[in-house]
Amino acid sequence: MADSTQMLKGILDGCILSIIEEGEIYGYELAEKLQSYGFQSFSEGSIYPLLLRMQKEGLVTSVQRKSTAGPKRKYYSLTEAGQAELKQFLGRWADLKQSVDAVITKGGQ
């Protein structure tokens, strides 16, 4: 599990930006979505430091809203810089995926 967590560190930001691009989302909901996509090792607690860093970098913005079930929630959305970063990530990911697939396919023959 530690090996896959290490591999995911560079990819998780792009995945988070992609999910936020779908619409405003709060941290717990984001963690649930990541888990539904198979990212089982990430909890709500591990998501917030990433979101805080992304906010400091100007990639996401947040707003506090009332919740029908408890305290206020902080909802995150992409900024223009976040959308640009997501676009760059998708390009880098496509290149990396193609290279890895080529190596794995060749090595698996």
PDB file of C-alpha atoms in Angstrom:
ATOM      1  CA  MET A   1       0.000   0.000   0.000  1.00  0.00           C
ATOM      2  CA  ALA A   2       2.865   2.402   0.770  1.00  0.00           C
ATOM      3  CA  ASP A   3       4.246   2.006  -2.756  1.00  0.00           C
ATOM      4  CA  SER A   4       0.925   2.905  -4.383  1.00  0.00           C
ATOM      5  CA  THR A   5       0.503   5.863  -2.010  1.00  0.00           C
ATOM      6  CA  GLN A   6       3.932   7.159  -3.033  1.00  0.00           C
ATOM      7  CA  MET A   7       3.029   6.843  -6.728  1.00  0.00           C
ATOM      8  CA  LEU A   8      -0.238   8.694  -6.201  1.00  0.00           C
ATOM      9  CA  LYS A   9       1.262  11.785  -4.566  1.00  0.00           C
ATOM     10  CA  GLY A  10       1.936  13.487  -7.888  1.00  0.00           C
ATOM     11  CA  ILE A  11      -1.328  12.354  -9.455  1.00  0.00           C
ATOM     12  CA  LEU A  12      -3.767  13.116  -6.648  1.00  0.00           C
ATOM     13  CA  ASP A  13      -3.738  16.888  -7.200  1.00  0.00           C
ATOM     14  CA  GLY A  14      -4.896  16.440 -10.786  1.00  0.00           C
ATOM     15  CA  CYS A  15      -7.613  14.019  -9.707  1.00  0.00           C
ATOM     16  CA  ILE A  16      -8.843  16.455  -7.054  1.00  0.00           C
ATOM     17  CA  LEU A  17      -8.899  19.332  -9.538  1.00  0.00           C
ATOM     18  CA  SER A  18     -10.829  17.157 -11.986  1.00  0.00           C
ATOM     19  CA  ILE A  19     -13.466  16.320  -9.379  1.00  0.00           C
ATOM     20  CA  ILE A  20     -13.787  19.947  -8.265  1.00  0.00           C
ATOM     21  CA  GLU A  21     -14.197  20.959 -11.909  1.00  0.00           C
ATOM     22  CA  GLU A  22     -17.523  19.074 -11.891  1.00  0.00           C
ATOM     23  CA  GLY A  23     -18.906  21.569  -9.365  1.00  0.00           C
ATOM     24  CA  GLU A  24     -18.567  22.915  -5.837  1.00  0.00           C
ATOM     25  CA  ILE A  25     -17.736  20.235  -3.309  1.00  0.00           C
ATOM     26  CA  TYR A  26     -16.833  20.019   0.369  1.00  0.00           C
ATOM     27  CA  GLY A  27     -13.968  17.978   1.811  1.00  0.00           C
ATOM     28  CA  TYR A  28     -15.872  14.950   3.087  1.00  0.00           C
ATOM     29  CA  GLU A  29     -17.803  14.670  -0.170  1.00  0.00           C
ATOM     30  CA  LEU A  30     -14.529  14.902  -2.096  1.00  0.00           C
ATOM     31  CA  ALA A  31     -13.023  12.088  -0.006  1.00  0.00           C
ATOM     32  CA  GLU A  32     -16.116   9.955  -0.673  1.00  0.00           C
ATOM     33  CA  LYS A  33     -15.849  10.568  -4.425  1.00  0.00           C
ATOM     34  CA  LEU A  34     -12.174   9.630  -4.430  1.00  0.00           C
ATOM     35  CA  GLN A  35     -13.039   6.426  -2.565  1.00  0.00           C
ATOM     36  CA  SER A  36     -15.821   5.661  -5.052  1.00  0.00           C
ATOM     37  CA  TYR A  37     -13.197   5.853  -7.830  1.00  0.00           C
ATOM     38  CA  GLY A  38     -11.012   3.345  -5.987  1.00  0.00           C
ATOM     39  CA  PHE A  39      -8.723   5.622  -3.955  1.00  0.00           C
ATOM     40  CA  GLN A  40      -9.318   3.710  -0.727  1.00  0.00           C
ATOM     41  CA  SER A  41      -6.276   4.984   1.162  1.00  0.00           C
ATOM     42  CA  PHE A  42      -7.393   8.624   1.277  1.00  0.00           C
ATOM     43  CA  SER A  43      -9.558   9.964   4.059  1.00  0.00           C
ATOM     44  CA  GLU A  44     -11.170  13.320   4.649  1.00  0.00           C
ATOM     45  CA  GLY A  45      -8.291  14.195   6.994  1.00  0.00           C
ATOM     46  CA  SER A  46      -5.681  13.659   4.299  1.00  0.00           C
ATOM     47  CA  ILE A  47      -7.624  15.731   1.758  1.00  0.00           C
ATOM     48  CA  TYR A  48      -7.738  18.993   3.741  1.00  0.00           C
ATOM     49  CA  PRO A  49      -3.978  19.705   3.710  1.00  0.00           C
ATOM     50  CA  LEU A  50      -4.016  19.274  -0.077  1.00  0.00           C
ATOM     51  CA  LEU A  51      -6.990  21.599  -0.429  1.00  0.00           C
ATOM     52  CA  LEU A  52      -5.344  24.179   1.841  1.00  0.00           C
ATOM     53  CA  ARG A  53      -2.170  24.098  -0.260  1.00  0.00           C
ATOM     54  CA  MET A  54      -4.188  24.377  -3.478  1.00  0.00           C
ATOM     55  CA  GLN A  55      -6.037  27.342  -2.026  1.00  0.00           C
ATOM     56  CA  LYS A  56      -2.762  29.053  -1.078  1.00  0.00           C
ATOM     57  CA  GLU A  57      -1.522  28.436  -4.636  1.00  0.00           C
ATOM     58  CA  GLY A  58      -4.682  30.049  -6.030  1.00  0.00           C
ATOM     59  CA  LEU A  59      -5.936  26.874  -7.724  1.00  0.00           C
ATOM     60  CA  VAL A  60      -9.142  26.625  -5.695  1.00  0.00           C
ATOM     61  CA  THR A  61     -11.287  28.997  -3.746  1.00  0.00           C
ATOM     62  CA  SER A  62     -13.629  28.230  -0.888  1.00  0.00           C
ATOM     63  CA  VAL A  63     -16.790  29.547   0.688  1.00  0.00           C
ATOM     64  CA  GLN A  64     -18.455  28.624   3.978  1.00  0.00           C
ATOM     65  CA  ARG A  65     -22.082  27.572   3.720  1.00  0.00           C
ATOM     66  CA  LYS A  66     -24.699  26.425   6.192  1.00  0.00           C
ATOM     67  CA  SER A  67     -25.254  22.720   6.447  1.00  0.00           C
ATOM     68  CA  THR A  68     -28.566  21.025   7.076  1.00  0.00           C
ATOM     69  CA  ALA A  69     -26.725  18.446   9.176  1.00  0.00           C
ATOM     70  CA  GLY A  70     -24.346  20.192  11.562  1.00  0.00           C
ATOM     71  CA  PRO A  71     -21.765  22.970  11.333  1.00  0.00           C
ATOM     72  CA  LYS A  72     -21.000  25.078   8.290  1.00  0.00           C
ATOM     73  CA  ARG A  73     -19.156  23.394   5.457  1.00  0.00           C
ATOM     74  CA  LYS A  74     -16.366  24.794   3.324  1.00  0.00           C
ATOM     75  CA  TYR A  75     -17.164  24.312  -0.362  1.00  0.00           C
ATOM     76  CA  TYR A  76     -14.340  24.374  -2.900  1.00  0.00           C
ATOM     77  CA  SER A  77     -14.402  25.434  -6.531  1.00  0.00           C
ATOM     78  CA  LEU A  78     -11.769  25.914  -9.224  1.00  0.00           C
ATOM     79  CA  THR A  79     -10.256  29.259 -10.065  1.00  0.00           C
ATOM     80  CA  GLU A  80      -9.075  30.146 -13.563  1.00  0.00           C
ATOM     81  CA  ALA A  81      -5.573  29.167 -12.443  1.00  0.00           C
ATOM     82  CA  GLY A  82      -6.959  25.839 -11.226  1.00  0.00           C
ATOM     83  CA  GLN A  83      -8.582  25.202 -14.582  1.00  0.00           C
ATOM     84  CA  ALA A  84      -5.313  26.013 -16.342  1.00  0.00           C
ATOM     85  CA  GLU A  85      -3.414  23.681 -13.993  1.00  0.00           C
ATOM     86  CA  LEU A  86      -5.945  20.909 -14.637  1.00  0.00           C
ATOM     87  CA  LYS A  87      -5.511  21.332 -18.384  1.00  0.00           C
ATOM     88  CA  GLN A  88      -1.721  21.090 -17.998  1.00  0.00           C
ATOM     89  CA  PHE A  89      -2.080  18.045 -15.742  1.00  0.00           C
ATOM     90  CA  LEU A  90      -4.277  16.280 -18.305  1.00  0.00           C
ATOM     91  CA  GLY A  91      -1.634  16.855 -20.988  1.00  0.00           C
ATOM     92  CA  ARG A  92       1.191  15.624 -18.752  1.00  0.00           C
ATOM     93  CA  TRP A  93      -0.907  12.619 -17.693  1.00  0.00           C
ATOM     94  CA  ALA A  94      -1.667  11.645 -21.298  1.00  0.00           C
ATOM     95  CA  ASP A  95       2.053  11.764 -22.137  1.00  0.00           C
ATOM     96  CA  LEU A  96       3.044   9.798 -19.041  1.00  0.00           C
ATOM     97  CA  LYS A  97       0.294   7.213 -19.533  1.00  0.00           C
ATOM     98  CA  GLN A  98       1.357   6.682 -23.137  1.00  0.00           C
ATOM     99  CA  SER A  99       4.992   6.193 -22.129  1.00  0.00           C
ATOM    100  CA  VAL A 100       4.166   3.815 -19.265  1.00  0.00           C
ATOM    101  CA  ASP A 101       1.746   1.835 -21.426  1.00  0.00           C
ATOM    102  CA  ALA A 102       4.447   1.498 -24.115  1.00  0.00           C
ATOM    103  CA  VAL A 103       6.961   0.170 -21.610  1.00  0.00           C
ATOM    104  CA  ILE A 104       4.513  -2.202 -19.957  1.00  0.00           C
ATOM    105  CA  THR A 105       3.198  -3.525 -23.270  1.00  0.00           C
ATOM    106  CA  LYS A 106       6.705  -4.064 -24.641  1.00  0.00           C
ATOM    107  CA  GLY A 107       7.899  -5.612 -21.389  1.00  0.00           C
ATOM    108  CA  GLY A 108       4.889  -7.907 -21.216  1.00  0.00           C
ATOM    109  CA  GLN A 109       5.484  -9.506 -24.625  1.00  0.00           C
TER     110      GLN A 109
END
